[in-house]
Short mmCIF file of C-alpha atoms in Angstrom, two decimals:
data_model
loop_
_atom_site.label_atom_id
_atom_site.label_comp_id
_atom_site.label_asym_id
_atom_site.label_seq_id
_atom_site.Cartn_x
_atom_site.Cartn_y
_atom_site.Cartn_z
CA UNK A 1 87.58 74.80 107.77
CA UNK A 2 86.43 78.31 106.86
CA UNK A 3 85.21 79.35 103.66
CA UNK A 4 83.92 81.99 101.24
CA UNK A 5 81.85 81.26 98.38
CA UNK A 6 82.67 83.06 94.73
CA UNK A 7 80.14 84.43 92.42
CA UNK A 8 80.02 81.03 90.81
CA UNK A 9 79.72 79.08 93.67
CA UNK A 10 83.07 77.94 93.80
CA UNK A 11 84.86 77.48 97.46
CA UNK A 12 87.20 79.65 98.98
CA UNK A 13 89.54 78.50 101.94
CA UNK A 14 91.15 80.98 103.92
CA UNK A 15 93.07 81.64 107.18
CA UNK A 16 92.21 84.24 109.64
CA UNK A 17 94.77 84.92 112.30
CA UNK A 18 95.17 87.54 115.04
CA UNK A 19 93.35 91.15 115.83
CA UNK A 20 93.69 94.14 114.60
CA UNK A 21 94.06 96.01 110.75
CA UNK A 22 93.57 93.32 108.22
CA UNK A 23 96.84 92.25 106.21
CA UNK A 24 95.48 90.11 102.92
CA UNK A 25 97.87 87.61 101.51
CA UNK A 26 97.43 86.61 97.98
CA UNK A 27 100.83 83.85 97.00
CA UNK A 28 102.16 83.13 93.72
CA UNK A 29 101.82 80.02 91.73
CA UNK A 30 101.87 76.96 92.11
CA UNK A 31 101.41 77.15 95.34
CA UNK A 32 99.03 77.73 98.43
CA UNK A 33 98.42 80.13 101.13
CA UNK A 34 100.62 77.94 103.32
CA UNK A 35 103.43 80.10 101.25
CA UNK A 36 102.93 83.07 103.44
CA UNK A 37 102.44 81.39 107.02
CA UNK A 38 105.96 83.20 108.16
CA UNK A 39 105.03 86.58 107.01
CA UNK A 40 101.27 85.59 108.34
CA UNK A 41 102.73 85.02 112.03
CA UNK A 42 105.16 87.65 111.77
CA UNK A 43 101.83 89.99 111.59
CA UNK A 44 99.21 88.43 114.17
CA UNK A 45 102.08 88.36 116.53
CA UNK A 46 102.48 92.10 115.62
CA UNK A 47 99.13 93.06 116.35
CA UNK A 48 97.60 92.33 112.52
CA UNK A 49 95.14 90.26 111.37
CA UNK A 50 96.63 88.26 108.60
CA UNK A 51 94.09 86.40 106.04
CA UNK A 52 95.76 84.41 103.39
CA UNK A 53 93.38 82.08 100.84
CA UNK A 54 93.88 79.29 98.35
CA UNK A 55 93.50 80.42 95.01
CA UNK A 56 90.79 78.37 93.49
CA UNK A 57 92.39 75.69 91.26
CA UNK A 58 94.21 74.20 94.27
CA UNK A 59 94.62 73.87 98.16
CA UNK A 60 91.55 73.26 100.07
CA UNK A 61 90.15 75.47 97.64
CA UNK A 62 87.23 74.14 95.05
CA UNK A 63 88.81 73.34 91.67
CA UNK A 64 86.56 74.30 88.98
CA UNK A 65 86.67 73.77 85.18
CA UNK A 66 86.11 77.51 84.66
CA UNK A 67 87.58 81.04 86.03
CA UNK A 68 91.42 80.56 85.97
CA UNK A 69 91.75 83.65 85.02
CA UNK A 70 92.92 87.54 86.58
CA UNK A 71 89.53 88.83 86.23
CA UNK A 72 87.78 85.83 88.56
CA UNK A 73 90.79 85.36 90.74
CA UNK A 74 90.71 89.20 91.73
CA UNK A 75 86.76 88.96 92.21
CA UNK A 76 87.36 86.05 94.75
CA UNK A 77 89.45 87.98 96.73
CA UNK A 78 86.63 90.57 96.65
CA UNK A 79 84.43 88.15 97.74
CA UNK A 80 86.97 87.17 100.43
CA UNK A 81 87.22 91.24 101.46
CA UNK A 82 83.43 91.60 101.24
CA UNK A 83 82.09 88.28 103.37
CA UNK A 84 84.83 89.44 106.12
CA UNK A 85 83.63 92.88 105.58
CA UNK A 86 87.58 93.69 105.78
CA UNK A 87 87.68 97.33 105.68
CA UNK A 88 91.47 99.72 105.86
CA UNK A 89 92.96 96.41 104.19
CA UNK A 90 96.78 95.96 103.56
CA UNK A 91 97.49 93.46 100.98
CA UNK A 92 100.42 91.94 99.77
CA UNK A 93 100.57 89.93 96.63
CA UNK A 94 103.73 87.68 95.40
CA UNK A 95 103.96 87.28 91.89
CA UNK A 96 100.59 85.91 90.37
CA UNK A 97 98.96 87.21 93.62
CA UNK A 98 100.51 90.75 92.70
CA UNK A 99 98.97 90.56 89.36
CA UNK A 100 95.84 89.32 92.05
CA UNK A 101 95.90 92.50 94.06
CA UNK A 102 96.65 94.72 90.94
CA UNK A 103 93.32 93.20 89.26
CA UNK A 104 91.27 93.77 92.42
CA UNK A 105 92.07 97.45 92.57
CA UNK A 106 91.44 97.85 89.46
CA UNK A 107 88.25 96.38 89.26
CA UNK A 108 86.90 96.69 92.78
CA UNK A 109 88.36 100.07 93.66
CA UNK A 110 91.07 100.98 96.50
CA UNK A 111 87.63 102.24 99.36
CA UNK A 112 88.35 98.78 101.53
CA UNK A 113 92.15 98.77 100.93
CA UNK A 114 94.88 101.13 102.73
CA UNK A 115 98.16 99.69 101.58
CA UNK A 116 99.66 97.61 98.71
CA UNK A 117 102.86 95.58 98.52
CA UNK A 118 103.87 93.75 95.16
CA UNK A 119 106.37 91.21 95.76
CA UNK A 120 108.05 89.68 92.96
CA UNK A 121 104.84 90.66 90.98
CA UNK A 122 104.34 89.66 87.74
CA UNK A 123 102.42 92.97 86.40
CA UNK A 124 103.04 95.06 84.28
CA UNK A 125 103.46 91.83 81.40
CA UNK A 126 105.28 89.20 81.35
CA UNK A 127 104.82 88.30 78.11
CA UNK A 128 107.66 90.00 75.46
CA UNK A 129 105.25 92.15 72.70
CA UNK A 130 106.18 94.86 70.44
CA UNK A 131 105.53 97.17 73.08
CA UNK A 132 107.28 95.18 75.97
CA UNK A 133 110.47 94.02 74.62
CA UNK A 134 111.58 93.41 78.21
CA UNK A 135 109.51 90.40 78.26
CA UNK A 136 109.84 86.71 78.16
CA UNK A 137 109.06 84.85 74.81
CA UNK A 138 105.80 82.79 74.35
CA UNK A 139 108.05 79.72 73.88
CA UNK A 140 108.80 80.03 77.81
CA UNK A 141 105.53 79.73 79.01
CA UNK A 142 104.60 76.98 76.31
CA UNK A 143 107.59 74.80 78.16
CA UNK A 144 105.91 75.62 81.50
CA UNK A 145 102.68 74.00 79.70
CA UNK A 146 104.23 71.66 78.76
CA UNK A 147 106.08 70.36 82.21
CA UNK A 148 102.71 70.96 84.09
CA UNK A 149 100.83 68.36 81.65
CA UNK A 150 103.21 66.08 81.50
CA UNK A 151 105.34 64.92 84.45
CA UNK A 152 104.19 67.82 86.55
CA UNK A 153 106.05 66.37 89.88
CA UNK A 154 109.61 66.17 88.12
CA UNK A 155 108.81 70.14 86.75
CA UNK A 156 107.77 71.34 89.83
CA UNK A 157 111.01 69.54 91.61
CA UNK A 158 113.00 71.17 88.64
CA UNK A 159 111.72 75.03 88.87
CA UNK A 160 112.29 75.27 92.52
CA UNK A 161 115.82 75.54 91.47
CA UNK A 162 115.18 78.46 89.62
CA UNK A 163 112.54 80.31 91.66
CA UNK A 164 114.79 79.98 95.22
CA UNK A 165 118.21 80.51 92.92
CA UNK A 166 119.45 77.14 93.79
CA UNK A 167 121.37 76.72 91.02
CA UNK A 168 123.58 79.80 91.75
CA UNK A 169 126.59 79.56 93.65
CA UNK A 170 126.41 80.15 97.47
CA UNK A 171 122.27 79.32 97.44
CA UNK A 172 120.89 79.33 101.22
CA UNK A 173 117.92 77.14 99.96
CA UNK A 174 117.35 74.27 101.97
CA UNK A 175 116.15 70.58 100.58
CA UNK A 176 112.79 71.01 102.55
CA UNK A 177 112.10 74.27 101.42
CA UNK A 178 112.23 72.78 98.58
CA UNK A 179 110.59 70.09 99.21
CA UNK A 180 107.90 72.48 100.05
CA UNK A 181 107.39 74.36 97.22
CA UNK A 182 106.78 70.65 95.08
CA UNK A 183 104.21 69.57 98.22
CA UNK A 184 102.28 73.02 97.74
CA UNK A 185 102.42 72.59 93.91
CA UNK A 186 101.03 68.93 93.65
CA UNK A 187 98.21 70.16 95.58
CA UNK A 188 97.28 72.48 92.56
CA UNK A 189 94.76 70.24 90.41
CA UNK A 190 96.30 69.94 86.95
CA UNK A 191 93.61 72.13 85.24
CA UNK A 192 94.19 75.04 87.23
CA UNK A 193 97.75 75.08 87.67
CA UNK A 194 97.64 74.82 82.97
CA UNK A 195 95.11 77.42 82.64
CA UNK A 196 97.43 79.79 85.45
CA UNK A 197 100.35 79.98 82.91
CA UNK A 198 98.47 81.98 80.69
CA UNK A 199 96.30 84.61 83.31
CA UNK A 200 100.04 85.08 84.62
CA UNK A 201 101.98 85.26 81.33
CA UNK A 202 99.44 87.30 79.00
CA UNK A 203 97.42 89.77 81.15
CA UNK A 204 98.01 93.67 81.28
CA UNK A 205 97.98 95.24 83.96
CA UNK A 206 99.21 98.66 82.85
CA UNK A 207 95.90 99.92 83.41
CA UNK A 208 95.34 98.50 86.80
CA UNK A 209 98.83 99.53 88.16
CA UNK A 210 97.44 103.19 87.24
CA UNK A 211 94.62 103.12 89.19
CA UNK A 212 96.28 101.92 92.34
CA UNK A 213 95.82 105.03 94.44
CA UNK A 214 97.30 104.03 97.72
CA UNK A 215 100.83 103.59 99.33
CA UNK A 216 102.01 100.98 97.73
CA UNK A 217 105.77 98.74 98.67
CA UNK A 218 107.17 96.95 95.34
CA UNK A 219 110.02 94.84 96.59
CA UNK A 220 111.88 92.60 93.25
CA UNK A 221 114.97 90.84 93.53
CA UNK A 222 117.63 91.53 90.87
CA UNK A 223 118.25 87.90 90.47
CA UNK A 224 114.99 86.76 89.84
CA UNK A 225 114.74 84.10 87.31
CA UNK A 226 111.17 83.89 87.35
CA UNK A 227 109.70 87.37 86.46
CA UNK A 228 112.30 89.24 85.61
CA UNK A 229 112.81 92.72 87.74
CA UNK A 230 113.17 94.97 84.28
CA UNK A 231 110.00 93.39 82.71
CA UNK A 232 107.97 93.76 86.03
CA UNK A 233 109.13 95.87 88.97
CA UNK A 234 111.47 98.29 87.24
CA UNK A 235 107.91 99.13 84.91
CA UNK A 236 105.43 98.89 87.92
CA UNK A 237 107.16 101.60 90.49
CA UNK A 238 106.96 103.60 86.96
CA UNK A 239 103.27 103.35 86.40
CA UNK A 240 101.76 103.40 90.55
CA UNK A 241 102.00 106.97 91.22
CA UNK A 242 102.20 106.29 95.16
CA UNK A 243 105.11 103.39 94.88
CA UNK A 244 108.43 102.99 97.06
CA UNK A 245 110.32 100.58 95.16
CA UNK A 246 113.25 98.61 96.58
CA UNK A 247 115.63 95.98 94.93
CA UNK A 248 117.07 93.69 96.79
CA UNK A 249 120.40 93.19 95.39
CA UNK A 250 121.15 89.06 94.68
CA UNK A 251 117.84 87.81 95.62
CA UNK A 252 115.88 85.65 93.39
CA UNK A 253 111.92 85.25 92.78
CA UNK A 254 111.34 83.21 96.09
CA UNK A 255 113.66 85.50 98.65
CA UNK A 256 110.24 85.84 101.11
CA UNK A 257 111.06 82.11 102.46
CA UNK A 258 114.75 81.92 101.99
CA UNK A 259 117.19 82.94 105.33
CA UNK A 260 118.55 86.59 104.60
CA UNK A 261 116.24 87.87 102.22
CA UNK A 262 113.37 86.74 104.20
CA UNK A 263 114.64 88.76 107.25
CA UNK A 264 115.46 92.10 105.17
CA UNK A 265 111.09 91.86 103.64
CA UNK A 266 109.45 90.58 106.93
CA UNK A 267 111.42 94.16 108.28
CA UNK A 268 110.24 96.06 105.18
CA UNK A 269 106.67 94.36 105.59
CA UNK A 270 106.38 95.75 108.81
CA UNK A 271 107.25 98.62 108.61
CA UNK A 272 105.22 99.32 105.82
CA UNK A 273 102.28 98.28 107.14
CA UNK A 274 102.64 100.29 110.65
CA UNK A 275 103.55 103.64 108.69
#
């Protein structure tokens, strides 16, 4: 299987599919890049190269103690970019891997990168402060703590009724994609998925957003039960000067895999990406 090794030695699987300009993948959590093999097709068969990695922490990625953090997951992708020597990049980050691609151009610069999409992205803060009263208390990511070290496989079964909107009325979720999402999650070892809830939760990335200097696509459902739209894309098309920002109207944090919604992005993707 193909590989990249991090600054601290730690392995990196990735994907490589197709010809053509690069289109990075960076998925949410707790999952894998498996998340985006839809949206990964959708471009090689469009004349793309789609990459998509494992976050360290899970997948056929290494699972080390340390680095669970923003900082270290955006300097693997770098090191993912830089061994690939991917250059005129587009990447597209869903929820912690927006807060991923946010980090990485603000650290690493936008001179390999073309394009940005934020789906469902978590930046600018989740986390409710003084200053971001649209936030989510501290007592909701304790309770995701929580499920993850204790009976992680019942949690994991439990959220994906919140992050495909199953428990709303008319829900076009499936049992298997479901079933996926808990499949994907078990994979994560224990210690990463723990130490996730926090780089997701209680990172800024005001600054970062501000340096993104690129075209950038922030799609955010208005139903989204997971990071809500008002505490993170409402704020984010605010603070990237370059953004086109669309809500799409009933759709809740997981609408890239669910019949409808998945349609309406893989268009918007595409589009994107060839203008």
């Amino acid at each position: 299987m193909p590989f990249v090794t991090a600054g601290d030695g730690t392995e990196i699987y990735y994907k490589d599919w197709g010809t053509g300009q690069p289109v990075v993948f960076s998925h949410g959590w707790p999952l894998t890049a498996d998340a985006w093999d839809p949206q990964a097709k959708l471009m090689a068969d469009s004349g793309f190269r789609a990459i998509a990695h494992d976050r360290r922490g899970g997948g056929r990625s290494g699972q080390p103690w340390h680095g669970n953090d923003l900082d270290t997951y955006a300097d693997d992708l770098a090191a993912l970019i830089e061994t690939l020597d991917l250059r005129d990049a587009i990447l597209v980050g869903h929820s912690t891997g927006g807060g991923e691609v946010a980090r990485y151009i603000g650290r690493h610069g936008s001179g390999r990168v073309a394009r940005a999409v934020l789906l469902s992205a978590i930046p600018p803060l989740m986390l409710r402060t003084e200053a971001n009263p649209e936030g989510l208390p501290i007592e909701v990511f304790d309770e995701i703590r929580a499920g993850v070290a204790g009976d992680r496989s019942q949690f994991y079964r439990d959220l994906s009724a919140a992050f495909f909107g199953a428990n709303r009325e008319g829900a076009t979720v499936s049992q298997g994609t479901r079933d996926e999402f808990w499949l994907w999650s078990m994979s994560v070892g224990i210690k990463g998925a723990y130490d996730c809830v926090r780089a997701f939760s209680e990172t800024d990335l005001t600054e970062d957003l501000k340096r993104i200097d690129i075209p950038t696509l922030i799609v955010h459902g208005d139903d989204d039960q997971i990071v809500p739209i008002a505490a993170a894309g409402d704020k984010s098309s605010k603070l990237v000067r370059d953004a086109t920002f669309k809500v799409y109207p009933g759709a809740p944090h997981g609408l890239a895999m669910l019949p409808g919604f998945a349609e309406r992005f893989n268009a918007d993707l595409l589009a994107f990406a060839r203008g």
